[in-house]
Amino acid sequence: MSNDYVPSPTDWGRTQVEAIEASGTTEAASIQGRQVVLLTMTGARTGATRKVPLMRVEHDGVYAAVGSRGGAPTDPQWVRNLDAEPHLTLLAGTLGSDRGARGIGGDESAGGGSRAVDPFPPYADYVRTASAAGRTIPLFLLEEEPGDTAP
C-alpha cells in the first residue's frame, strides 16, 4: 500500500485537479458551470492518495458529497474510498479543512437529498435514473473533525 498521489484515470478529473493545484483555488475548475470542491482521500484498494473534484454542495457551512455519477447504474470509485477510510481533506476555494465523511440514509438522507437538489436540480433526474437501475445514490455529510478550526 502506498500513500503517494495517483492522478485520476479520467482526463476531466486530472485536468481539473491540475488547474486547482496550479492556481491554489477550486475556483479554477467547475462542473457544468458550477463551483467545485476538492476532496483528498485515501484509495480503498491501493492506499494511495486520491484527489476528486466534486460539485460544491454546501448549506450553512455543512458540505455534502453526492455519489450521483450522473445517475449511472454504479457508484463512483470515490464512494468505496470514503466507505473504507472516511477521513479526508476538503478544499473549498482556498480554504482547506480536515473532515470526516459520514454516509447518511433514511430520514436524514431525505433532507440531504433536497440539500443537493436545491443547488443543482438535475440531481433529481439522476436519482430517478439510478433508482430505475436499482441503485440508491450515496450521500455523505463532510463534517469537521474535532479540533479543526478551518471553515
GROMACS .gro file of C-alpha atoms in nm:
model
  151
    1MET     CA    1   0.000   0.000   0.000
    2SER     CA    2   0.122   0.347  -0.088
    3ASN     CA    3   0.013   0.693   0.014
    4ASP     CA    4   0.167   0.853  -0.298
    5TYR     CA    5  -0.070   1.062  -0.508
    6VAL     CA    6  -0.219   0.877  -0.803
    7PRO     CA    7  -0.389   1.105  -1.058
    8SER     CA    8  -0.743   1.033  -1.174
    9PRO     CA    9  -0.780   0.783  -1.458
   10THR     CA   10  -1.022   1.026  -1.625
   11ASP     CA   11  -0.896   1.316  -1.837
   12TRP     CA   12  -1.151   1.562  -1.693
   13GLY     CA   13  -1.060   1.471  -1.334
   14ARG     CA   14  -0.685   1.504  -1.395
   15THR     CA   15  -0.731   1.835  -1.579
   16GLN     CA   16  -0.945   1.983  -1.301
   17VAL     CA   17  -0.708   1.874  -1.023
   18GLU     CA   18  -0.412   2.018  -1.217
   19ALA     CA   19  -0.594   2.351  -1.262
   20ILE     CA   20  -0.686   2.367  -0.893
   21GLU     CA   21  -0.335   2.283  -0.778
   22ALA     CA   22  -0.173   2.531  -1.020
   23SER     CA   23  -0.397   2.816  -0.903
   24GLY     CA   24  -0.435   2.720  -0.536
   25THR     CA   25  -0.813   2.754  -0.550
   26THR     CA   26  -1.109   2.540  -0.651
   27GLU     CA   27  -1.241   2.845  -0.839
   28ALA     CA   28  -1.010   2.735  -1.123
   29ALA     CA   29  -1.244   2.446  -1.208
   30SER     CA   30  -1.615   2.380  -1.248
   31ILE     CA   31  -1.860   2.103  -1.327
   32GLN     CA   32  -2.142   2.200  -1.561
   33GLY     CA   33  -2.065   2.565  -1.488
   34ARG     CA   34  -2.093   2.521  -1.110
   35GLN     CA   35  -1.835   2.556  -0.834
   36VAL     CA   36  -1.645   2.252  -0.715
   37VAL     CA   37  -1.468   2.137  -0.401
   38LEU     CA   38  -1.164   1.912  -0.400
   39LEU     CA   39  -1.164   1.603  -0.179
   40THR     CA   40  -0.829   1.444  -0.097
   41MET     CA   41  -0.874   1.092   0.032
   42THR     CA   42  -0.712   0.751   0.059
   43GLY     CA   43  -0.778   0.490  -0.210
   44ALA     CA   44  -0.962   0.185  -0.073
   45ARG     CA   45  -0.759  -0.078  -0.262
   46THR     CA   46  -0.420   0.089  -0.303
   47GLY     CA   47  -0.390   0.319  -0.003
   48ALA     CA   48  -0.273   0.585  -0.249
   49THR     CA   49  -0.375   0.949  -0.215
   50ARG     CA   50  -0.665   1.031  -0.448
   51LYS     CA   51  -0.795   1.378  -0.537
   52VAL     CA   52  -1.151   1.412  -0.656
   53PRO     CA   53  -1.322   1.732  -0.773
   54LEU     CA   54  -1.693   1.723  -0.690
   55MET     CA   55  -1.973   1.969  -0.740
   56ARG     CA   56  -1.992   2.204  -0.441
   57VAL     CA   57  -2.294   2.110  -0.231
   58GLU     CA   58  -2.296   2.324   0.083
   59HIS     CA   59  -2.562   2.457   0.315
   60ASP     CA   60  -2.481   2.674   0.617
   61GLY     CA   61  -2.119   2.554   0.621
   62VAL     CA   62  -2.208   2.185   0.600
   63TYR     CA   63  -2.073   2.019   0.287
   64ALA     CA   64  -2.211   1.706   0.126
   65ALA     CA   65  -2.062   1.465  -0.129
   66VAL     CA   66  -2.319   1.322  -0.369
   67GLY     CA   67  -2.226   0.996  -0.544
   68SER     CA   68  -2.456   1.060  -0.838
   69ARG     CA   69  -2.224   0.975  -1.126
   70GLY     CA   70  -2.491   1.130  -1.349
   71GLY     CA   71  -2.740   0.861  -1.249
   72ALA     CA   72  -2.520   0.576  -1.376
   73PRO     CA   73  -2.601   0.223  -1.255
   74THR     CA   74  -2.281   0.203  -1.045
   75ASP     CA   75  -2.129   0.423  -0.774
   76PRO     CA   76  -1.819   0.630  -0.845
   77GLN     CA   77  -1.495   0.478  -0.707
   78TRP     CA   78  -1.456   0.756  -0.450
   79VAL     CA   79  -1.763   0.620  -0.265
   80ARG     CA   80  -1.573   0.297  -0.187
   81ASN     CA   81  -1.276   0.509  -0.078
   82LEU     CA   82  -1.486   0.703   0.175
   83ASP     CA   83  -1.658   0.386   0.296
   84ALA     CA   84  -1.316   0.232   0.368
   85GLU     CA   85  -1.149   0.547   0.508
   86PRO     CA   86  -1.379   0.837   0.593
   87HIS     CA   87  -1.101   1.086   0.682
   88LEU     CA   88  -1.040   1.340   0.405
   89THR     CA   89  -0.926   1.692   0.337
   90LEU     CA   90  -1.176   1.931   0.179
   91LEU     CA   91  -1.061   2.232  -0.024
   92ALA     CA   92  -1.332   2.492  -0.093
   93GLY     CA   93  -1.196   2.797  -0.268
   94THR     CA   94  -0.862   2.847  -0.092
   95LEU     CA   95  -0.975   2.711   0.247
   96GLY     CA   96  -0.878   2.359   0.341
   97SER     CA   97  -1.012   2.161   0.635
   98ASP     CA   98  -0.994   1.808   0.770
   99ARG     CA   99  -1.329   1.634   0.751
  100GLY     CA  100  -1.493   1.305   0.832
  101ALA     CA  101  -1.733   1.161   0.575
  102ARG     CA  102  -2.049   1.018   0.725
  103GLY     CA  103  -2.283   0.830   0.494
  104ILE     CA  104  -2.645   0.916   0.560
  105GLY     CA  105  -2.962   0.731   0.479
  106GLY     CA  106  -3.328   0.704   0.574
  107ASP     CA  107  -3.499   1.017   0.705
  108GLU     CA  108  -3.170   1.203   0.734
  109SER     CA  109  -3.093   1.131   0.368
  110ALA     CA  110  -3.429   1.271   0.257
  111GLY     CA  111  -3.331   1.612   0.397
  112GLY     CA  112  -2.983   1.582   0.249
  113GLY     CA  113  -3.127   1.499  -0.091
  114SER     CA  114  -3.303   1.834  -0.107
  115ARG     CA  115  -2.973   1.989   0.002
  116ALA     CA  116  -2.825   1.853  -0.321
  117VAL     CA  117  -3.123   1.915  -0.550
  118ASP     CA  118  -3.177   2.278  -0.446
  119PRO     CA  119  -2.840   2.400  -0.581
  120PHE     CA  120  -2.840   2.156  -0.876
  121PRO     CA  121  -3.189   2.047  -0.989
  122PRO     CA  122  -3.059   1.778  -1.233
  123TYR     CA  123  -2.973   1.567  -0.926
  124ALA     CA  124  -3.346   1.484  -0.911
  125ASP     CA  125  -3.319   1.327  -1.257
  126TYR     CA  126  -3.004   1.141  -1.154
  127VAL     CA  127  -3.190   0.995  -0.855
  128ARG     CA  128  -3.472   0.870  -1.081
  129THR     CA  129  -3.230   0.722  -1.336
  130ALA     CA  130  -3.018   0.550  -1.070
  131SER     CA  131  -3.329   0.421  -0.894
  132ALA     CA  132  -3.457   0.269  -1.219
  133ALA     CA  133  -3.124   0.083  -1.239
  134GLY     CA  134  -3.166  -0.041  -0.879
  135ARG     CA  135  -2.914   0.197  -0.723
  136THR     CA  136  -2.957   0.445  -0.440
  137ILE     CA  137  -2.728   0.745  -0.480
  138PRO     CA  138  -2.493   0.762  -0.181
  139LEU     CA  139  -2.482   1.086   0.015
  140PHE     CA  140  -2.210   1.177   0.264
  141LEU     CA  141  -2.201   1.467   0.505
  142LEU     CA  142  -1.847   1.604   0.530
  143GLU     CA  143  -1.824   1.701   0.893
  144GLU     CA  144  -1.545   1.899   1.052
  145GLU     CA  145  -1.328   1.681   1.267
  146PRO     CA  146  -1.287   1.769   1.635
  147GLY     CA  147  -1.022   2.030   1.692
  148ASP     CA  148  -1.036   2.158   1.334
  149THR     CA  149  -1.070   2.536   1.323
  150ALA     CA  150  -1.081   2.597   0.948
  151PRO     CA  151  -1.419   2.691   0.799
   0.00000   0.00000   0.00000
